[in-house]
Short mmCIF file of C-alpha atoms in Angstrom, two decimals:
data_model
loop_
_atom_site.label_atom_id
_atom_site.label_comp_id
_atom_site.label_asym_id
_atom_site.label_seq_id
_atom_site.Cartn_x
_atom_site.Cartn_y
_atom_site.Cartn_z
CA MET Z 8 38.62 51.10 78.27
CA GLU Z 9 38.42 47.32 78.17
CA SER Z 10 34.93 47.51 76.72
CA THR Z 11 36.19 49.87 74.01
CA GLU Z 12 39.00 47.49 73.08
CA GLY Z 13 36.54 44.60 72.98
CA TYR Z 14 34.21 46.56 70.74
CA VAL Z 15 37.08 47.39 68.35
CA LYS Z 16 38.13 43.73 68.22
CA TYR Z 17 34.50 42.77 67.60
CA GLN Z 18 34.24 45.25 64.73
CA LEU Z 19 37.54 44.12 63.24
CA GLY Z 20 36.35 40.52 63.39
CA LEU Z 21 33.13 41.14 61.47
CA PRO Z 22 34.71 41.32 57.99
CA HIS Z 23 36.36 37.97 58.62
CA ILE Z 24 32.99 36.45 59.56
CA ASP Z 25 31.27 38.03 56.57
CA HIS Z 26 34.03 36.76 54.33
CA LEU Z 27 33.66 33.25 55.75
CA ILE Z 28 29.89 33.29 55.23
CA ALA Z 29 30.34 34.51 51.65
CA VAL Z 30 32.86 31.74 50.94
CA LEU Z 31 30.54 29.12 52.43
CA CYS Z 32 27.64 30.39 50.29
CA VAL Z 33 29.77 30.24 47.13
CA VAL Z 34 30.90 26.72 48.02
CA ALA Z 35 27.30 25.65 48.61
CA ILE Z 36 26.16 27.14 45.30
CA VAL Z 37 29.03 25.55 43.40
CA TYR Z 38 28.35 22.19 45.07
CA LYS Z 39 24.65 22.34 44.25
CA LEU Z 40 25.34 23.38 40.65
CA THR Z 41 27.88 20.57 40.28
CA MET Z 42 25.34 18.05 41.56
CA LEU Z 43 22.68 19.35 39.17
CA LEU Z 44 25.06 19.22 36.21
CA ALA Z 45 26.01 15.67 37.15
CA GLN Z 46 22.29 14.85 37.35
CA ARG Z 47 21.74 16.32 33.89
CA ARG Z 48 24.70 14.45 32.43
CA ALA Z 49 23.47 11.16 33.94
CA ALA Z 50 19.95 11.74 32.59
CA MET Z 51 21.27 12.50 29.11
CA GLN Z 52 23.41 9.36 29.13
CA SER Z 53 20.50 7.20 30.34
CA MET Z 54 18.29 8.45 27.48
CA GLU Z 55 20.84 7.94 24.69
CA LEU Z 56 18.98 4.89 23.33
CA PHE Z 57 15.66 6.75 23.18
CA PRO Z 58 15.30 9.46 20.53
CA GLY Z 59 12.67 12.11 21.14
CA PRO Z 60 11.46 15.59 20.24
CA PRO Z 61 14.08 18.38 20.34
CA SER Z 62 14.36 20.15 23.69
CA HIS Z 63 15.60 23.56 24.85
CA TRP Z 64 18.81 23.45 26.92
CA LEU Z 65 17.19 25.42 29.77
CA PHE Z 66 13.45 24.87 29.55
CA GLY Z 67 13.50 21.36 28.16
CA HIS Z 68 10.03 20.71 26.74
CA LEU Z 69 8.22 23.01 29.18
CA LYS Z 70 7.72 25.70 26.53
CA GLU Z 71 6.01 23.10 24.33
CA PHE Z 72 3.25 22.70 26.87
CA LYS Z 73 0.91 25.67 26.59
CA GLN Z 74 -1.64 24.58 29.23
CA ASP Z 75 -4.34 25.50 26.70
CA GLY Z 76 -5.90 22.11 25.99
CA SER Z 77 -3.37 21.11 23.31
CA ASP Z 78 -0.79 19.37 25.51
CA LEU Z 79 -2.25 15.87 25.33
CA LYS Z 80 -2.57 16.11 21.56
CA LYS Z 81 1.12 17.00 21.42
CA ILE Z 82 2.01 14.00 23.60
CA LEU Z 83 -0.12 11.82 21.33
CA LYS Z 84 1.63 13.17 18.23
CA TRP Z 85 5.06 12.53 19.75
CA GLY Z 86 3.94 9.03 20.65
CA GLN Z 87 3.13 8.37 17.00
CA GLN Z 88 6.55 9.70 15.94
CA TYR Z 89 8.55 7.77 18.54
CA PRO Z 90 7.27 4.20 18.99
CA TYR Z 91 7.23 2.71 22.48
CA ALA Z 92 8.88 5.62 24.37
CA PHE Z 93 10.55 9.03 24.23
CA PRO Z 94 12.20 11.38 26.79
CA ILE Z 95 10.51 14.52 28.10
CA TRP Z 96 12.60 17.17 29.87
CA PHE Z 97 11.07 19.29 32.65
CA GLY Z 98 13.62 22.08 32.77
CA PRO Z 99 17.37 21.48 32.46
CA PHE Z 100 17.80 18.73 35.05
CA VAL Z 101 14.69 16.53 35.29
CA CYS Z 102 13.95 14.00 32.56
CA PHE Z 103 11.31 11.26 32.29
CA LEU Z 104 11.20 8.43 29.79
CA ASN Z 105 7.59 8.66 28.62
CA ILE Z 106 6.29 5.17 27.76
CA HIS Z 107 3.09 4.46 25.83
CA HIS Z 108 3.21 0.86 24.58
CA PRO Z 109 1.68 -2.13 26.44
CA ASP Z 110 4.90 -4.17 26.44
CA TYR Z 111 6.88 -1.27 27.90
CA VAL Z 112 4.13 -0.60 30.44
CA LYS Z 113 4.09 -4.26 31.45
CA THR Z 114 7.82 -4.18 32.20
CA ILE Z 115 7.37 -1.28 34.63
CA LEU Z 116 4.04 -2.08 36.26
CA THR Z 117 4.91 -5.71 36.95
CA SER Z 118 8.13 -4.62 38.65
CA THR Z 119 8.54 -3.54 42.25
CA GLU Z 120 10.22 -0.27 41.31
CA PRO Z 121 9.19 2.56 43.67
CA LYS Z 122 7.11 5.62 42.86
CA ASP Z 123 9.05 8.60 41.56
CA ASP Z 124 10.45 10.66 44.42
CA MET Z 125 9.52 14.04 42.94
CA ILE Z 126 5.91 14.21 41.78
CA TYR Z 127 4.27 12.14 44.51
CA THR Z 128 6.04 14.05 47.26
CA PHE Z 129 4.07 17.17 46.31
CA ALA Z 130 1.03 15.55 47.94
CA LYS Z 131 2.90 14.42 51.07
CA PRO Z 132 2.15 17.52 53.17
CA TRP Z 133 -1.50 16.48 53.01
CA MET Z 134 -1.48 12.70 52.97
CA GLY Z 135 1.82 11.88 54.66
CA ASP Z 136 3.48 8.55 54.01
CA GLY Z 137 0.28 6.75 52.99
CA LEU Z 138 -0.21 3.82 50.64
CA LEU Z 139 0.11 5.96 47.50
CA VAL Z 140 3.67 7.09 48.24
CA SER Z 141 5.12 4.69 50.82
CA GLU Z 142 7.67 2.09 49.77
CA GLY Z 143 9.22 -1.22 50.75
CA GLN Z 144 8.17 -3.10 53.85
CA LYS Z 145 5.94 -0.29 55.10
CA TRP Z 146 3.94 -0.28 51.86
CA PHE Z 147 3.67 -4.09 51.87
CA ARG Z 148 2.49 -4.18 55.50
CA HIS Z 149 -0.10 -1.42 55.01
CA ARG Z 150 -1.37 -2.89 51.75
CA LYS Z 151 -1.93 -6.20 53.52
CA LEU Z 152 -3.66 -4.55 56.48
CA LEU Z 153 -5.93 -2.44 54.26
CA THR Z 154 -6.94 -5.11 51.74
CA PRO Z 155 -9.84 -6.42 53.92
CA GLY Z 156 -11.34 -2.93 53.70
CA PHE Z 157 -12.14 -3.59 50.03
CA HIS Z 158 -13.65 -7.06 50.38
CA HIS Z 159 -17.06 -7.38 48.72
CA ALA Z 160 -18.70 -7.91 52.13
CA VAL Z 161 -17.51 -4.42 53.13
CA LEU Z 162 -18.27 -2.85 49.74
CA LYS Z 163 -21.79 -4.27 49.52
CA PRO Z 164 -23.56 -1.86 51.94
CA TYR Z 165 -21.80 1.09 50.28
CA VAL Z 166 -24.03 0.80 47.20
CA ASN Z 167 -27.05 2.21 49.05
CA LEU Z 168 -24.95 5.05 50.46
CA MET Z 169 -23.60 5.85 47.00
CA SER Z 170 -27.16 5.90 45.68
CA ASP Z 171 -28.18 8.42 48.32
CA SER Z 172 -25.32 10.75 47.38
CA VAL Z 173 -26.12 10.49 43.67
CA LYS Z 174 -29.79 11.22 44.28
CA THR Z 175 -28.86 14.37 46.22
CA MET Z 176 -26.89 15.56 43.20
CA LEU Z 177 -29.70 14.69 40.78
CA ASP Z 178 -32.22 16.54 42.94
CA LYS Z 179 -30.05 19.65 42.64
CA TRP Z 180 -30.15 19.26 38.85
CA GLU Z 181 -33.93 19.70 38.63
CA SER Z 182 -33.52 23.43 38.07
CA TYR Z 183 -31.31 22.74 35.01
CA ALA Z 184 -33.82 20.23 33.64
CA LYS Z 185 -36.45 22.96 33.52
CA THR Z 186 -34.33 25.15 31.25
CA ASN Z 187 -32.45 24.64 28.03
CA GLU Z 188 -29.23 26.01 29.50
CA SER Z 189 -26.06 23.99 29.86
CA PHE Z 190 -24.23 23.59 33.16
CA GLU Z 191 -20.78 22.50 34.26
CA LEU Z 192 -20.49 18.91 35.52
CA PHE Z 193 -17.22 18.56 37.40
CA ASN Z 194 -17.98 20.68 40.47
CA HIS Z 195 -21.30 18.91 41.01
CA VAL Z 196 -19.82 15.45 40.53
CA SER Z 197 -16.79 16.23 42.68
CA LEU Z 198 -18.98 17.20 45.62
CA MET Z 199 -21.06 14.07 45.09
CA THR Z 200 -18.02 11.73 45.15
CA LEU Z 201 -16.66 13.52 48.22
CA ASP Z 202 -20.02 13.15 49.95
CA SER Z 203 -20.10 9.49 48.95
CA ILE Z 204 -16.60 8.59 50.11
CA MET Z 205 -17.13 10.24 53.48
CA LYS Z 206 -20.38 8.33 54.00
CA CYS Z 207 -18.96 5.01 52.85
CA ALA Z 208 -15.45 5.05 54.26
CA PHE Z 209 -16.00 7.04 57.45
CA SER Z 210 -19.76 6.85 58.12
CA TYR Z 211 -19.67 10.66 58.17
CA ASN Z 212 -22.49 12.83 56.81
CA SER Z 213 -20.75 15.98 55.62
CA ASN Z 214 -23.71 17.57 53.82
CA CYS Z 215 -21.05 18.93 51.48
CA GLN Z 216 -23.37 18.90 48.47
CA THR Z 217 -25.72 21.36 50.10
CA GLU Z 218 -23.17 23.27 52.19
CA SER Z 219 -20.29 23.40 49.71
CA GLY Z 220 -19.74 27.12 50.18
CA THR Z 221 -19.54 27.06 53.97
CA ASN Z 222 -17.86 23.78 54.96
CA GLU Z 223 -14.27 24.61 55.96
CA TYR Z 224 -13.02 21.08 55.36
CA ILE Z 225 -14.44 20.98 51.84
CA LYS Z 226 -12.86 24.33 51.03
CA ALA Z 227 -9.51 23.11 52.40
CA VAL Z 228 -9.64 19.92 50.29
CA TYR Z 229 -10.22 21.93 47.12
CA GLU Z 230 -7.51 24.42 48.04
CA ILE Z 231 -4.95 21.63 48.57
CA ARG Z 232 -5.90 19.93 45.32
CA ASN Z 233 -5.51 23.14 43.33
CA LEU Z 234 -2.19 23.99 44.98
CA ILE Z 235 -0.76 20.53 44.23
CA ASN Z 236 -1.75 21.01 40.59
CA LEU Z 237 -0.17 24.46 40.60
CA ARG Z 238 3.08 23.19 42.09
CA PHE Z 239 3.32 20.38 39.57
CA THR Z 240 3.02 22.78 36.64
CA THR Z 241 5.24 25.56 38.05
CA PHE Z 242 8.88 24.53 37.64
CA PRO Z 243 10.42 26.77 40.39
CA TYR Z 244 7.90 25.29 42.86
CA HIS Z 245 9.51 21.87 42.38
CA ASN Z 246 12.09 23.17 44.87
CA ASP Z 247 10.85 22.56 48.44
CA LEU Z 248 12.37 25.73 49.90
CA ILE Z 249 11.05 28.03 47.17
CA PHE Z 250 7.55 26.59 47.50
CA TYR Z 251 7.71 26.69 51.31
CA LEU Z 252 8.61 30.39 51.30
CA SER Z 253 6.04 31.31 48.65
CA PRO Z 254 2.49 32.57 49.36
CA HIS Z 255 1.19 29.35 47.83
CA GLY Z 256 3.26 27.29 50.27
CA PHE Z 257 1.75 29.27 53.15
CA ARG Z 258 -1.75 28.67 51.78
CA GLN Z 259 -1.07 24.95 51.47
CA ARG Z 260 0.14 24.67 55.07
CA LYS Z 261 -2.93 26.53 56.27
CA ALA Z 262 -5.30 24.31 54.26
CA CYS Z 263 -3.51 21.13 55.38
CA LYS Z 264 -3.91 22.20 58.99
CA VAL Z 265 -7.68 22.54 58.49
CA ALA Z 266 -7.92 19.18 56.66
CA HIS Z 267 -5.81 17.32 59.22
CA SER Z 268 -7.79 18.83 62.06
CA HIS Z 269 -11.03 17.58 60.52
CA THR Z 270 -9.89 14.03 59.75
CA GLY Z 271 -8.12 13.87 63.11
CA GLU Z 272 -11.40 14.65 64.84
CA VAL Z 273 -13.25 11.98 62.83
CA ILE Z 274 -10.57 9.43 63.81
CA ARG Z 275 -10.63 10.48 67.46
CA LYS Z 276 -14.40 10.09 67.76
CA ARG Z 277 -14.33 6.67 66.10
CA LYS Z 278 -11.52 5.49 68.38
CA GLU Z 279 -13.63 6.48 71.36
CA ALA Z 280 -16.61 4.58 69.94
CA LEU Z 281 -14.43 1.50 69.35
CA GLN Z 282 -12.57 1.50 72.67
CA ASP Z 283 -14.65 -1.40 73.96
CA GLU Z 284 -14.36 -3.33 70.71
CA ASN Z 285 -11.30 -5.16 69.46
CA GLU Z 286 -12.78 -7.48 66.86
CA LEU Z 287 -14.36 -6.59 63.53
CA ASP Z 288 -16.92 -9.37 64.00
CA ARG Z 289 -18.23 -7.67 67.14
CA VAL Z 290 -18.50 -4.34 65.31
CA GLN Z 291 -20.26 -5.98 62.38
CA GLY Z 292 -22.85 -7.42 64.75
CA LYS Z 293 -23.95 -3.89 65.57
CA ARG Z 294 -23.57 -2.03 62.24
CA ASN Z 295 -21.85 -2.02 58.87
CA VAL Z 296 -18.06 -2.06 59.02
CA ASP Z 297 -16.41 0.79 57.12
CA PHE Z 298 -12.88 1.64 55.97
CA LEU Z 299 -12.08 3.52 59.18
CA ASP Z 300 -13.04 0.50 61.31
CA ILE Z 301 -10.65 -1.64 59.25
CA LEU Z 302 -7.86 0.90 59.78
CA LEU Z 303 -8.32 1.18 63.52
CA LEU Z 304 -8.74 -2.54 64.24
CA ALA Z 305 -6.27 -3.96 61.70
CA ARG Z 306 -3.51 -6.11 63.24
CA ASP Z 307 -0.53 -7.82 61.65
CA GLU Z 308 0.87 -11.25 62.48
CA ASN Z 309 2.55 -9.74 65.55
CA LYS Z 310 -0.79 -8.33 66.75
CA GLN Z 311 0.48 -4.82 66.05
CA GLY Z 312 -1.80 -2.18 64.58
CA MET Z 313 -0.99 1.06 62.80
CA SER Z 314 0.21 4.17 64.59
CA ASP Z 315 -2.00 7.25 64.86
CA GLU Z 316 0.24 8.96 62.30
CA ASP Z 317 -0.13 6.05 59.86
CA ILE Z 318 -3.91 5.99 60.30
CA GLN Z 319 -4.12 9.73 59.63
CA ALA Z 320 -1.98 9.31 56.49
CA GLU Z 321 -4.13 6.48 55.13
CA VAL Z 322 -7.36 8.38 55.79
CA ASP Z 323 -6.06 11.45 53.96
CA THR Z 324 -4.66 9.27 51.16
CA PHE Z 325 -8.02 7.58 50.64
CA MET Z 326 -9.71 10.98 50.54
CA PHE Z 327 -7.16 12.18 47.98
CA ALA Z 328 -7.12 9.08 45.78
CA GLY Z 329 -10.77 8.12 46.01
CA HIS Z 330 -12.58 11.40 45.52
CA ASP Z 331 -10.94 13.45 42.77
CA THR Z 332 -10.12 10.52 40.50
CA THR Z 333 -13.66 9.16 40.63
CA ALA Z 334 -15.04 12.64 40.02
CA SER Z 335 -12.92 13.00 36.89
CA ALA Z 336 -13.95 9.58 35.60
CA MET Z 337 -17.65 10.17 36.30
CA SER Z 338 -17.68 13.63 34.73
CA PHE Z 339 -16.21 12.34 31.47
CA ILE Z 340 -18.60 9.37 31.46
CA LEU Z 341 -21.60 11.72 31.66
CA TYR Z 342 -20.07 13.95 29.01
CA SER Z 343 -19.49 10.92 26.76
CA LEU Z 344 -23.11 9.84 27.20
CA ALA Z 345 -24.25 13.29 26.10
CA CYS Z 346 -22.00 13.11 23.03
CA HIS Z 347 -23.27 9.66 21.97
CA PRO Z 348 -27.08 9.62 22.20
CA GLU Z 349 -27.36 6.26 20.41
CA TYR Z 350 -25.21 4.56 23.07
CA GLN Z 351 -26.94 6.55 25.79
CA LYS Z 352 -30.28 5.07 24.73
CA MET Z 353 -28.91 1.52 24.80
CA CYS Z 354 -27.47 2.10 28.28
CA ARG Z 355 -30.72 3.63 29.53
CA ASP Z 356 -32.84 0.78 28.22
CA GLU Z 357 -30.56 -1.69 30.00
CA VAL Z 358 -30.63 0.32 33.24
CA LEU Z 359 -34.42 0.68 33.27
CA GLN Z 360 -34.79 -3.06 32.80
CA ALA Z 361 -32.27 -3.80 35.56
CA LEU Z 362 -33.82 -1.42 38.09
CA ASP Z 363 -37.36 -2.50 37.22
CA GLY Z 364 -39.05 0.59 38.65
CA LYS Z 365 -36.81 1.05 41.71
CA ASP Z 366 -35.39 4.53 42.32
CA THR Z 367 -32.18 3.24 43.87
CA MET Z 368 -29.34 0.87 43.01
CA GLU Z 369 -28.62 -2.29 44.98
CA TRP Z 370 -25.62 -4.63 45.08
CA GLU Z 371 -27.34 -7.28 42.95
CA ASP Z 372 -28.06 -4.71 40.22
CA LEU Z 373 -24.37 -4.00 39.52
CA SER Z 374 -24.01 -7.20 37.48
CA LYS Z 375 -27.17 -6.55 35.44
CA ILE Z 376 -25.79 -3.73 33.30
CA PRO Z 377 -22.99 -5.27 31.15
CA TYR Z 378 -23.40 -2.89 28.19
CA THR Z 379 -23.35 0.15 30.48
CA THR Z 380 -20.20 -1.25 32.10
CA MET Z 381 -18.57 -1.52 28.66
CA PHE Z 382 -19.54 2.10 27.98
CA ILE Z 383 -17.92 3.13 31.27
CA LYS Z 384 -14.70 1.32 30.35
CA GLU Z 385 -14.60 2.92 26.91
CA SER Z 386 -14.90 6.34 28.54
CA LEU Z 387 -12.07 5.39 30.92
CA ARG Z 388 -10.00 4.41 27.88
CA LEU Z 389 -10.39 7.72 26.09
CA TYR Z 390 -10.41 9.83 29.26
CA PRO Z 391 -8.25 8.09 31.89
CA PRO Z 392 -8.87 9.91 35.20
CA VAL Z 393 -5.18 9.63 36.18
CA PRO Z 394 -3.28 10.72 33.05
CA GLY Z 395 0.02 9.22 34.09
CA MET Z 396 2.06 7.31 36.67
CA SER Z 397 5.75 7.59 37.40
CA ARG Z 398 8.46 5.35 38.83
CA ILE Z 399 12.18 5.68 39.50
CA THR Z 400 14.44 2.73 38.77
CA THR Z 401 16.62 1.16 41.46
CA LYS Z 402 18.33 -1.18 39.00
CA THR Z 403 18.88 -1.50 35.26
CA ILE Z 404 15.61 -2.09 33.42
CA THR Z 405 15.60 -4.00 30.12
CA PHE Z 406 12.59 -3.66 27.82
CA PHE Z 407 11.32 -6.27 25.39
CA ASP Z 408 13.12 -4.66 22.43
CA GLY Z 409 16.49 -4.88 24.19
CA ARG Z 410 16.84 -1.21 25.12
CA THR Z 411 17.81 -0.53 28.72
CA LEU Z 412 17.58 2.19 31.35
CA PRO Z 413 20.10 2.43 34.21
CA ALA Z 414 19.29 2.75 37.90
CA GLY Z 415 18.15 6.21 38.94
CA SER Z 416 16.10 6.86 35.78
CA ARG Z 417 12.60 8.32 35.90
CA ILE Z 418 9.86 6.61 33.90
CA GLY Z 419 6.42 8.04 33.21
CA THR Z 420 3.58 5.81 32.01
CA SER Z 421 1.39 8.06 29.86
CA LEU Z 422 -2.12 6.60 29.76
CA TYR Z 423 -3.62 9.00 27.23
CA PRO Z 424 -1.40 7.83 24.30
CA LEU Z 425 -1.30 4.27 25.66
CA HIS Z 426 -5.09 4.00 25.49
CA ARG Z 427 -5.05 5.51 21.99
CA ASN Z 428 -2.10 3.54 20.64
CA ALA Z 429 -3.01 2.70 17.03
CA THR Z 430 -0.89 -0.48 17.08
CA VAL Z 431 -3.30 -1.85 19.69
CA TRP Z 432 -6.61 -0.07 19.20
CA GLU Z 433 -8.29 0.00 15.78
CA ASN Z 434 -9.59 3.51 15.00
CA PRO Z 435 -8.50 4.61 18.49
CA GLU Z 436 -10.29 7.98 18.41
CA VAL Z 437 -13.67 6.34 17.74
CA PHE Z 438 -15.87 5.78 20.80
CA ASP Z 439 -16.97 2.13 20.72
CA PRO Z 440 -18.14 0.31 23.88
CA LEU Z 441 -18.00 -3.05 22.08
CA ARG Z 442 -14.21 -2.97 22.36
CA PHE Z 443 -14.83 -4.37 25.82
CA LEU Z 444 -16.78 -7.43 24.80
CA PRO Z 445 -14.96 -10.40 26.41
CA GLU Z 446 -13.92 -11.81 23.03
CA ASN Z 447 -12.37 -8.46 22.04
CA VAL Z 448 -10.62 -7.96 25.38
CA SER Z 449 -8.97 -11.39 25.06
CA LYS Z 450 -7.31 -10.34 21.79
CA ARG Z 451 -5.52 -7.33 23.33
CA PRO Z 452 -2.37 -7.19 25.48
CA PRO Z 453 -3.44 -7.03 29.15
CA TYR Z 454 -1.46 -3.84 29.75
CA ALA Z 455 -3.10 -1.94 26.89
CA PHE Z 456 -5.86 -0.69 29.25
CA VAL Z 457 -4.78 0.27 32.78
CA PRO Z 458 -7.01 3.08 34.10
CA PHE Z 459 -6.44 1.80 37.66
CA SER Z 460 -2.78 0.92 37.07
CA ALA Z 461 -1.84 -2.78 37.22
CA GLY Z 462 0.60 -5.17 38.80
CA PRO Z 463 1.50 -5.26 42.51
CA ARG Z 464 0.83 -1.53 43.00
CA ASN Z 465 -2.53 -1.40 41.27
CA CYS Z 466 -5.31 0.72 42.74
CA ILE Z 467 -6.55 -0.97 45.90
CA GLY Z 468 -9.87 0.87 45.59
CA GLN Z 469 -10.69 0.07 41.95
CA ASN Z 470 -13.73 -2.09 42.80
CA PHE Z 471 -15.04 0.69 45.05
CA ALA Z 472 -14.56 3.16 42.19
CA MET Z 473 -16.18 0.96 39.54
CA ASN Z 474 -19.18 0.35 41.78
CA GLU Z 475 -19.61 4.09 42.28
CA LEU Z 476 -19.30 4.75 38.53
CA LYS Z 477 -21.99 2.15 37.79
CA VAL Z 478 -24.36 3.49 40.46
CA SER Z 479 -23.89 7.11 39.35
CA THR Z 480 -24.30 6.32 35.66
CA ALA Z 481 -27.38 4.16 36.14
CA LEU Z 482 -29.29 6.53 38.40
CA THR Z 483 -28.48 9.53 36.19
CA LEU Z 484 -29.70 7.72 33.06
CA GLN Z 485 -32.86 6.64 34.83
CA ARG Z 486 -33.74 10.24 35.59
CA TYR Z 487 -32.31 12.44 32.83
CA HIS Z 488 -31.53 12.61 29.14
CA LEU Z 489 -28.03 14.05 28.71
CA ILE Z 490 -27.53 16.41 25.78
CA GLU Z 491 -24.27 17.71 24.31
CA ASP Z 492 -23.62 21.44 24.24
CA PRO Z 493 -21.72 21.94 20.94
CA THR Z 494 -20.75 25.49 21.91
CA GLN Z 495 -18.68 24.22 24.87
CA THR Z 496 -15.92 21.95 23.57
CA PRO Z 497 -13.73 20.76 26.47
CA GLN Z 498 -10.09 21.87 26.55
CA ILE Z 499 -8.72 18.72 28.17
CA ILE Z 500 -5.57 19.05 30.25
CA PRO Z 501 -3.51 16.65 32.36
CA ARG Z 502 -3.33 17.58 36.01
CA ILE Z 503 -3.17 15.20 38.95
CA VAL Z 504 -6.47 14.07 37.46
CA LEU Z 505 -7.73 14.62 33.92
CA CYS Z 506 -9.86 17.73 33.68
CA SER Z 507 -10.95 20.49 31.32
CA LEU Z 508 -9.79 24.10 31.39
CA ASN Z 509 -13.27 25.34 30.53
CA GLY Z 510 -15.16 22.61 32.37
CA LEU Z 511 -17.46 19.89 31.04
CA HIS Z 512 -20.85 21.26 30.01
CA ILE Z 513 -24.05 19.40 29.15
CA LYS Z 514 -27.78 20.03 29.01
CA ILE Z 515 -30.40 17.74 30.54
CA LYS Z 516 -34.11 17.04 30.33
CA PRO Z 517 -36.24 14.66 32.38
CA VAL Z 518 -36.82 11.09 31.24
CA ASP Z 519 -40.52 10.49 30.59
CA PRO Z 520 -42.03 8.20 33.25
#
């Protein structure tokens, strides 16, 4: 009898509980909607001084971006219509002030304003709180600890390792040289830069260029990269919970587990090898010091090193930032060489003279190819590997023309229109390496060309990247003529790195001995 009465009371109580849950859900929804509307109102007020293209109340400018290769041209057109800056809405609540003038860019990049808290967090499941996304004292401490890893004494031995990776790629290209058929560059170059960075930074031979279809780590890296791109371009996936519950969120967690397991094992083995060493000088007496050695043995003024979690994050960050970006840059450089045979010949003549019969590149050779270096920079101008950077303001920002942005505003530096800004670059669409003659560079604003960012948060690995671009360009020109395929015009799109929807295709033939 008592159990029956208890059951009845239990049943009678259920509607009250259901009602309470329903009320709480409604309150939560109303609260969230109120916060989003307040966010929209604040964004609209912050952008009042900056006219821009008309936007849809719900989609913002998302419907303007077709993901068909025309998006960057649209951004460029808007940049011509709205000098200095204009707002871009990603849906109804998220707005960025898109800046594309050197003086505006200088204001942001010379500041200490943090990275935007939305876009960069998409990569956090892979690379944690590494140098790319960390802020404040943690960023400052890690930047200081990692800087010795990019000293020329550390970078110098990397040149031979880079050469080996490039030659592996060029050997694979022999089959294309025997035919008149075009082939796609990016996948080849991406594997080469991944192979190179693992050799240089971690003294790890992955054989990824010859085992690209079977290496689980390589497949995981590509899966993560593609999923980050997908999340960035899919508005509902900007919400953490929606992405987490989606099939793509599951795939990302699975791929991250594989990637973290691999890098964790590399770190563990190196720690074991270094357990009897506590000074870089002692390591250097036995072999070349690499980036991982610097990470594991770095100590601050209090003799404190980085935690295992921090080391893992910096390793994954370096893999993320140093492989895909360089692959994008190198692919467009090779494509540009194919499109400009007259400049290609001048670069090749310079390279052949610098190498003087050698089949590899050495440290001393990097300074012997000034014209080729100018060509590389011109390609980086027209095809910046990182299409944009974003910050969020913590205080009111005042630009040189007197317009201001309040704290909490998002600012995107758009490199594609910046590097093609007609107020700075004469005939900006024309490919001309001589723009980078010293006398021409001195006439331009310093923030007109920032392929590696600039200011206090510039790319710590830019010298590493430039060295790799020089080595790859030189050895390719020594071995092959690059020929444009006019039937395969790239449909260039901005992702995390600049890429082409239909790839980058060229033809090649051997250089006569």
